[in-house]
Every structure is written in C-alpha cells, then in structure tokens.
Amino acid sequence: MSEYNLMVGLGDRSYPIFIEDGLMENIGIDLAKREIASHYVVISDDHVASLYGPTLMAILEKAGIAAELLTFPHGEASKNLQVFAQLSSRLAQLGLDRKSGLIALGGGVTGDLTGFLAATYMRGIPFVQVPTTLLSQVDSSVGGKTGVDIPEGKNLVGAFYQPKAVYIDTAVLTTLPVEELLGGIAEVIKYGVIYDFEFYCFLESNLDAILALQPSVIQEMIHICCRIKAEVVAADEREADLRRILNFGHTIGHAVEAASDFSLIHGHAVAIGMVAALRLAVLLGLCKRKEAGRVATLIHSFGLPTEIPADMDRNVIKSYIKSDKKAVAGSVFYVLPTTIGKVIISNEVTETEINSVLQR
Ligand code: GLY
C-alpha cells in the first residue's frame, strides 16, 4: 500500500485515490477485490489507447475481469454530444446493464466524457478514473465534475458524479509531451498559491526534480494536490462557496484561452491568468508586489508563459471575461491572493482595473 494514497470524504460516496509509480499493474487485482461492477468497458481516446490500451486490457484479463475497449478520436473536439451519443449506443449494443462499470483511461476529455456517460447511462452506473495526464491526475479526475462541451460553451452540459476510485500511475507521465506536463504544472502551482504556502515552497525547492519526473517527488507533489482537492471537494462538492477557489487564474485564463481560439493549452492560459489575477490583487492593495513577483518568477522558471500574447485583442478577452459561465447574475468573480497560500473571492473588480491589468 502506497504512502501516497488518500480518500475523498463524501459520506457513502467516499472513494480512494491510489498514487504510485507503476500502479497500472495492480489495477486489475484491486478492481476484482472491490466488486464495483461485474464487467467493465474501458473508454479511451485513440492516442492513449495505442499507448496503454493493450496493457490495461491484459492486466484486467489476468485478474479475471471481463472488459471491452471503446475508443474515440483524441482531442477536445470529441468532448461533445455526438461522441457522447455514439458511445452511449455502443454501451447499449454491448449489452451493458446496471451491474456494468466504466473505466476512463486518459486525460481530462476522456475523464469528463466517461464520467458523464457513467452518470447518465441507465441513470447511473459506476466508473473509475485512470488519469494519464498530469492535469487530470491533479485536477479533473478528482471531484466528480463530468460533462461535455456544446457550441455555446465548454462543459455547459454535465453532472456532478463521483467515481468509485481514482488510480494514478505516475509512471505514465514519462510519455506525456512536455507542453502537456507544463500545462499540469500550472494547476499544481495553483494549489500552492490558493491553499498551502509550505507546498508552494516545496515546488520552488524541487523544480528540477519535478521537471525530471523524479518518482518520489512527483508522487509527493501529486499526493499533496489531490489532498488539497479532496479537502476542498469534501467541504463544498457543488461549488457553492469554497470550491470556487480552484478557479484561481481561470477567469482571465479561460478568456485568454478562448481568445486564442484554443491554440493555447489550457494550463498555459491558466498560468497567464494566475499572473494577471496576482497583478489585479496588487493593484487592489490586497497582495504585496513582492509576493506576486515571486509566483510569476516560479511560473516562468518552469517554462510557462506569464504574459498575455501582445497581439491578442484585449476587447475580445474582455468580452470572454464578461461571458464567464461562472458569473452569477452578470457579476464576474475573481479569485485573488492576499498572500501566497491564501485567497479571497471578489466580484467587485471594476472595468478600469481589468483594463489596467490587461494593458500591461
Ligand atoms: N477544476 C475545478 C474543480 O474541479 O472545481
């Protein structure tokens, strides 16, 4: 049993998160022991399926677990209602019933899509997450947000639906493109800034080991991120209050991502958004300039962007900020650090203040 394992405490919907280098080998035995479902369908995109599909299927077979593999084309463009409908039909054609379970093998798109299928197929069947990107390991596989995109916006159709278990094999990060790894690092830094100064210092001290994917450092890092996410989700599963702190860097970040026509990777846009939110906090007199500078330096040292691309139309960014789907009654919320490790949420930022931060 790995020292990095932990639980998400949600009463009778509580579930374990297993974190271990090389964990994939043990998934079959563990699933057989847990008796979550009588048989499984593994859902994965074509890219991840070609890397890990045969391995996971062999591991399940060896443990005596009946399973099929379904794939869909990789990329955010697949996270839609058409692919959702096709996969639903395939589940029905395979004869899945309420005793069946799903296994999401992949990144955020696969986890969100599979979770939403699990939430809706026959009004809900169990599923487990096997996240294969850093971003999905530290964020999207934990907490039960599932769903698909529609032309009007990302994640606009979905459900809160918790997995039965999350299996994080940190060894799979070795096949992750470096840009994707960095995208995940942005969310990792986010946890330090919003919640845990000690963890933030850990990231500063272990930068080289993290980039070199040193197993014990990576496992500890992912464990701490999942521990923070588990605490936040246990306190506020449906994002009425505390969970909103996880959106640090996302209000401006999402707008920059959308203004780039999604050519910017999500985590890179979040990095830019975090620096912008820190500058906003300094402008509002909430945070010391030195602390904001310290975070921007760390983001930059990891190789992530800190500035909004110079040629990006500021008015387009502003229009995306105004249509932020997390706005309530037209009022946009910003997560603003007061120091490294603590944030407040404000909906009192003026247009002039936003202009000032975007114009730098
Ligand atoms: N990714 C933000 C959340 O799960 O609430």
Coordinates of C-alpha atoms and ligand atoms in Angstrom, one line a residue:
M1 CA 0.0 0.0 0.0
S2 CA 1.5 3.3 -1.1
E3 CA 2.1 6.0 1.5
Y4 CA 0.7 8.5 -1.0
N5 CA -2.9 7.0 -1.1
L6 CA -5.8 9.0 0.3
M7 CA -9.6 9.3 0.5
V8 CA -12.1 11.8 -0.8
G9 CA -14.5 12.0 2.2
L10 CA -18.1 12.3 0.8
G11 CA -20.0 10.1 3.2
D12 CA -21.3 7.0 1.5
R13 CA -19.9 8.3 -1.8
S14 CA -16.3 8.5 -0.4
Y15 CA -13.6 7.0 -2.6
P16 CA -9.9 6.2 -2.6
I17 CA -7.2 7.8 -4.7
F18 CA -4.3 5.5 -5.3
I19 CA -1.0 7.1 -6.2
E20 CA 2.0 5.0 -7.1
D21 CA 4.7 4.7 -9.7
G22 CA 3.8 1.6 -11.8
L23 CA 0.3 1.3 -10.3
M24 CA -1.2 0.2 -13.6
E25 CA -0.1 -3.4 -12.8
N26 CA -2.3 -3.6 -9.7
I27 CA -5.5 -2.1 -11.1
G28 CA -7.0 -5.5 -12.1
I29 CA -6.4 -7.1 -8.8
D30 CA -7.7 -4.1 -6.9
L31 CA -10.8 -3.8 -9.0
A32 CA -11.5 -7.5 -8.6
K33 CA -11.3 -7.1 -4.9
R34 CA -13.6 -4.1 -4.8
E35 CA -16.5 -5.7 -6.6
I36 CA -17.6 -2.4 -8.1
A37 CA -19.1 -3.9 -11.2
S38 CA -19.4 -7.4 -12.8
H39 CA -17.7 -6.3 -16.0
Y40 CA -16.2 -3.2 -17.5
V41 CA -15.9 -1.1 -20.6
V42 CA -12.6 0.9 -20.8
I43 CA -13.1 4.2 -22.6
S44 CA -10.0 5.9 -24.1
D45 CA -9.0 8.2 -27.0
D46 CA -7.2 6.6 -29.9
H47 CA -3.9 8.1 -28.8
V48 CA -3.9 6.9 -25.2
A49 CA -5.5 3.6 -26.3
S50 CA -2.5 2.9 -28.6
L51 CA -0.1 3.6 -25.7
Y52 CA -1.8 1.9 -22.8
G53 CA -5.0 0.1 -24.0
P54 CA -3.5 -3.3 -24.7
T55 CA -1.5 -3.2 -21.4
L56 CA -4.6 -2.3 -19.3
M57 CA -6.8 -4.9 -21.1
A58 CA -4.1 -7.6 -20.4
I59 CA -3.9 -6.6 -16.7
L60 CA -7.7 -6.8 -16.4
E61 CA -7.9 -10.2 -18.1
K62 CA -5.2 -11.5 -15.9
A63 CA -7.2 -10.5 -12.9
G64 CA -10.3 -12.3 -14.3
I65 CA -12.2 -9.1 -15.1
A66 CA -14.3 -9.1 -18.3
A67 CA -13.8 -5.9 -20.2
E68 CA -14.0 -4.3 -23.7
L69 CA -12.2 -1.3 -25.0
L70 CA -14.0 1.6 -26.8
T71 CA -12.1 4.4 -28.3
F72 CA -12.9 7.8 -29.8
P73 CA -10.7 10.4 -31.7
H74 CA -8.4 12.3 -29.4
G75 CA -8.8 16.0 -28.6
E76 CA -11.2 18.4 -27.0
A77 CA -13.3 18.4 -30.2
S78 CA -14.5 14.9 -29.2
K79 CA -16.0 16.1 -25.9
N80 CA -19.4 16.7 -27.5
L81 CA -22.9 15.3 -27.6
Q82 CA -22.3 13.5 -30.8
V83 CA -19.5 11.4 -29.4
F84 CA -21.5 11.0 -26.2
A85 CA -24.4 9.6 -28.2
Q86 CA -22.2 7.3 -30.2
L87 CA -20.6 5.9 -27.1
S88 CA -24.0 5.5 -25.4
S89 CA -25.2 3.5 -28.3
R90 CA -22.1 1.3 -28.2
L91 CA -22.6 0.6 -24.5
A92 CA -26.2 -0.5 -25.2
Q93 CA -25.1 -2.6 -28.2
L94 CA -22.5 -4.3 -25.9
G95 CA -25.4 -5.1 -23.6
L96 CA -24.2 -3.1 -20.6
D97 CA -26.6 -3.2 -17.6
R98 CA -26.7 -1.6 -14.2
K99 CA -24.0 -4.0 -12.9
S100 CA -21.5 -2.8 -15.5
G101 CA -18.9 -0.2 -14.9
L102 CA -16.8 2.2 -17.0
I103 CA -13.0 2.8 -16.8
A104 CA -11.8 6.2 -18.0
L105 CA -8.3 5.7 -19.3
G106 CA -6.9 9.1 -20.4
G107 CA -6.8 12.8 -19.8
G108 CA -9.4 15.4 -18.9
V109 CA -11.5 14.9 -22.1
T110 CA -11.8 11.1 -21.5
G111 CA -12.5 11.5 -17.8
D112 CA -15.2 14.2 -18.3
L113 CA -16.9 12.3 -21.2
T114 CA -16.7 8.9 -19.5
G115 CA -17.9 10.3 -16.2
F116 CA -20.9 11.9 -17.9
L117 CA -21.7 8.6 -19.7
A118 CA -21.5 6.8 -16.3
A119 CA -23.7 9.4 -14.7
T120 CA -26.4 9.1 -17.4
Y121 CA -26.3 5.5 -18.9
M122 CA -29.2 3.6 -17.3
R123 CA -29.5 6.7 -14.9
G124 CA -26.1 5.9 -13.5
I125 CA -23.5 3.1 -13.4
P126 CA -20.2 3.1 -11.5
F127 CA -17.0 4.3 -13.0
V128 CA -13.3 4.6 -12.1
Q129 CA -10.7 7.0 -13.3
V130 CA -7.3 6.1 -14.6
P131 CA -5.9 9.6 -15.4
T132 CA -2.9 9.7 -17.8
T133 CA -2.0 13.4 -17.9
L134 CA -0.6 15.5 -15.0
L135 CA -3.6 17.9 -15.3
S136 CA -6.1 15.1 -15.0
Q137 CA -4.1 13.4 -12.2
V138 CA -4.1 16.6 -10.0
D139 CA -7.4 18.1 -11.0
S140 CA -10.1 16.7 -13.3
S141 CA -10.1 13.1 -12.2
V142 CA -10.9 14.0 -8.6
G143 CA -14.1 15.8 -7.6
G144 CA -16.8 14.5 -9.8
K145 CA -17.2 17.2 -12.4
T146 CA -18.3 15.4 -15.6
G147 CA -19.7 16.7 -18.9
V148 CA -19.3 17.7 -22.5
D149 CA -18.9 20.9 -24.5
I150 CA -21.7 22.5 -26.6
P151 CA -21.1 25.2 -29.2
E152 CA -22.3 27.8 -26.7
G153 CA -19.5 26.9 -24.2
K154 CA -17.2 24.4 -22.6
N155 CA -18.6 22.0 -20.0
L156 CA -22.1 23.5 -20.3
V157 CA -23.8 20.1 -20.1
G158 CA -22.8 17.8 -17.4
A159 CA -23.3 16.4 -13.9
F160 CA -21.6 16.1 -10.6
Y161 CA -21.0 12.4 -10.4
Q162 CA -18.2 10.9 -8.3
P163 CA -16.0 8.0 -9.4
K164 CA -15.7 4.9 -7.2
A165 CA -11.9 5.1 -7.3
V166 CA -9.0 7.0 -8.9
Y167 CA -5.9 5.1 -10.0
I168 CA -2.9 7.4 -10.6
D169 CA 0.1 5.7 -12.1
T170 CA 2.8 8.4 -12.1
A171 CA 4.9 6.3 -14.5
V172 CA 2.6 7.2 -17.4
L173 CA 3.8 10.8 -17.2
T174 CA 7.0 9.7 -19.0
T175 CA 5.1 9.5 -22.3
L176 CA 3.4 12.9 -21.8
P177 CA 4.5 15.7 -24.2
V178 CA 6.4 18.3 -22.2
E179 CA 3.9 21.0 -23.1
E180 CA 1.1 18.9 -21.5
L181 CA 3.3 18.3 -18.5
L182 CA 3.8 22.0 -18.1
G183 CA 0.0 22.6 -18.5
G184 CA -0.5 20.3 -15.5
I185 CA 2.3 22.1 -13.6
A186 CA 0.2 25.4 -13.8
E187 CA -2.6 23.7 -11.9
V188 CA -0.1 22.3 -9.4
I189 CA 1.3 25.8 -8.7
K190 CA -2.3 26.9 -8.3
Y191 CA -2.8 24.7 -5.3
G192 CA 0.2 26.2 -3.6
V193 CA -0.9 29.8 -4.1
I194 CA -4.6 29.2 -3.1
Y195 CA -4.1 26.9 -0.2
D196 CA -0.7 25.9 1.0
F197 CA 2.4 28.1 1.4
E198 CA 4.5 25.1 2.5
F199 CA 3.6 23.2 -0.7
Y200 CA 4.4 26.3 -2.7
C201 CA 7.9 26.3 -1.1
F202 CA 8.2 22.6 -1.9
L203 CA 7.6 23.4 -5.6
E204 CA 10.3 26.2 -5.5
S205 CA 12.8 23.8 -3.9
N206 CA 12.1 20.8 -6.2
L207 CA 11.7 22.5 -9.6
D208 CA 14.5 20.4 -11.3
A209 CA 13.4 17.1 -9.7
I210 CA 9.8 17.8 -10.9
L211 CA 10.8 18.6 -14.4
A212 CA 13.0 15.5 -14.4
L213 CA 9.9 13.5 -13.2
Q214 CA 11.8 12.2 -10.2
P215 CA 9.3 9.5 -8.9
S216 CA 9.3 10.2 -5.1
V217 CA 9.0 14.0 -5.7
I218 CA 6.3 13.6 -8.4
Q219 CA 4.3 11.2 -6.2
E220 CA 4.5 13.5 -3.2
M221 CA 3.6 16.5 -5.4
I222 CA 0.5 14.7 -6.8
H223 CA -0.5 13.4 -3.3
I224 CA -0.5 17.0 -1.9
C225 CA -2.5 18.4 -4.9
C226 CA -5.1 15.5 -4.5
R227 CA -5.2 16.0 -0.7
I228 CA -6.0 19.7 -1.2
K229 CA -8.6 19.0 -3.9
A230 CA -10.1 16.3 -1.7
E231 CA -10.4 18.7 1.2
V232 CA -12.0 21.4 -0.9
V233 CA -14.4 19.0 -2.6
A234 CA -15.4 17.3 0.7
A235 CA -16.2 20.8 2.1
D236 CA -18.1 22.1 -1.0
E237 CA -18.8 19.4 -3.6
R238 CA -21.2 21.5 -5.7
E239 CA -19.1 24.7 -5.8
A240 CA -21.4 26.9 -3.7
D241 CA -18.5 28.5 -2.0
L242 CA -15.0 27.2 -1.1
R243 CA -14.6 25.1 -4.3
R244 CA -14.6 28.4 -6.3
I245 CA -11.0 29.0 -5.1
L246 CA -10.0 26.2 -7.6
N247 CA -10.8 28.7 -10.3
F248 CA -7.8 30.9 -9.4
G249 CA -6.3 32.0 -12.7
H250 CA -9.2 30.7 -14.7
T251 CA -11.4 33.8 -15.1
I252 CA -8.8 35.7 -17.2
G253 CA -7.1 32.4 -18.2
H254 CA -10.3 30.9 -19.8
A255 CA -10.8 34.2 -21.6
V256 CA -7.3 34.2 -23.0
E257 CA -7.6 30.5 -23.9
A258 CA -10.9 31.3 -25.8
A259 CA -9.4 34.4 -27.4
S260 CA -6.5 32.2 -28.7
D261 CA -9.2 30.0 -30.4
F262 CA -7.9 27.3 -28.0
S263 CA -4.5 27.2 -29.7
L264 CA -3.1 27.9 -26.2
I265 CA -3.1 24.8 -24.0
H266 CA -5.5 25.2 -21.0
G267 CA -2.7 25.1 -18.4
H268 CA -0.6 27.7 -20.2
A269 CA -3.6 30.0 -20.3
V270 CA -4.2 29.4 -16.6
A271 CA -0.5 30.3 -15.9
I272 CA -1.1 33.7 -17.7
G273 CA -4.4 34.0 -15.9
M274 CA -2.8 33.4 -12.5
V275 CA -0.2 36.2 -13.1
A276 CA -2.9 38.5 -14.2
A277 CA -5.0 37.8 -11.1
L278 CA -1.9 38.4 -8.9
R279 CA -1.4 41.8 -10.6
L280 CA -5.0 42.6 -10.0
A281 CA -4.6 41.7 -6.3
V282 CA -1.6 44.0 -6.1
L283 CA -3.5 46.8 -7.9
L284 CA -6.3 46.4 -5.4
G285 CA -3.9 46.6 -2.5
L286 CA -4.7 43.0 -1.4
C287 CA -1.3 41.4 -2.1
K288 CA 2.3 42.6 -1.8
R289 CA 4.1 43.2 -5.2
K290 CA 7.0 41.1 -4.0
E291 CA 4.8 38.0 -3.4
A292 CA 3.1 38.4 -6.8
G293 CA 6.5 38.7 -8.4
R294 CA 7.7 35.6 -6.5
V295 CA 4.9 33.5 -8.0
A296 CA 5.4 34.9 -11.5
T297 CA 9.1 34.0 -11.3
L298 CA 8.3 30.4 -10.3
I299 CA 5.7 30.1 -13.2
H300 CA 8.4 31.5 -15.6
S301 CA 11.1 29.2 -14.2
F302 CA 9.0 26.1 -15.0
G303 CA 8.9 27.4 -18.6
L304 CA 5.3 28.5 -18.5
P305 CA 4.1 31.8 -20.1
T306 CA 3.3 34.8 -17.8
E307 CA 2.2 37.4 -20.3
I308 CA -0.9 37.7 -22.4
P309 CA 0.3 37.5 -26.1
A310 CA 0.9 41.1 -27.2
D311 CA -1.1 40.7 -30.4
M312 CA -4.2 39.3 -28.7
D313 CA -7.2 41.7 -28.9
R314 CA -7.9 43.0 -25.4
N315 CA -11.5 43.7 -26.2
V316 CA -12.0 40.1 -27.3
I317 CA -10.5 38.9 -24.0
K318 CA -12.8 41.3 -22.1
S319 CA -15.9 40.0 -23.9
Y320 CA -15.0 36.5 -22.9
I321 CA -14.4 37.6 -19.3
K322 CA -17.9 39.1 -19.3
S323 CA -19.5 35.9 -20.6
D324 CA -17.6 33.8 -17.9
K325 CA -20.0 30.9 -17.3
K326 CA -19.2 31.1 -13.5
A327 CA -20.6 34.6 -13.4
V328 CA -23.7 34.9 -11.2
A329 CA -26.4 37.5 -12.1
G330 CA -23.9 39.1 -14.5
S331 CA -21.2 39.6 -11.9
V332 CA -17.8 38.1 -12.6
F333 CA -15.9 36.5 -9.7
Y334 CA -12.1 36.8 -9.3
V335 CA -10.0 34.6 -7.0
L336 CA -7.4 37.0 -5.6
P337 CA -4.4 36.0 -3.5
T338 CA -3.8 38.1 -0.3
T339 CA -0.5 36.2 0.3
I340 CA 1.0 33.0 -1.1
G341 CA -1.3 30.3 0.3
K342 CA -4.5 32.4 0.9
V343 CA -7.1 33.9 -1.4
I344 CA -10.3 35.8 -1.3
I345 CA -13.1 35.8 -3.9
S346 CA -14.3 39.2 -5.1
N347 CA -17.0 40.3 -7.6
E348 CA -16.1 44.0 -7.1
V349 CA -13.4 44.4 -9.7
T350 CA -14.1 47.4 -12.0
E351 CA -13.7 47.6 -15.7
T352 CA -10.9 50.2 -15.3
E353 CA -9.0 47.8 -13.0
I354 CA -9.3 44.9 -15.5
N355 CA -8.2 47.3 -18.3
S356 CA -5.2 48.2 -16.4
V357 CA -4.1 44.5 -15.9
L358 CA -4.8 43.6 -19.5
Q359 CA -2.9 46.5 -20.9
R360 CA 0.4 45.8 -19.2
Ligands
GLY1 N1 -11.3 22.1 -11.8 C1 -12.0 22.8 -10.8 C2 -12.9 22.0 -10.0 O1 -12.9 20.8 -10.1 O2 -13.7 22.5 -9.3

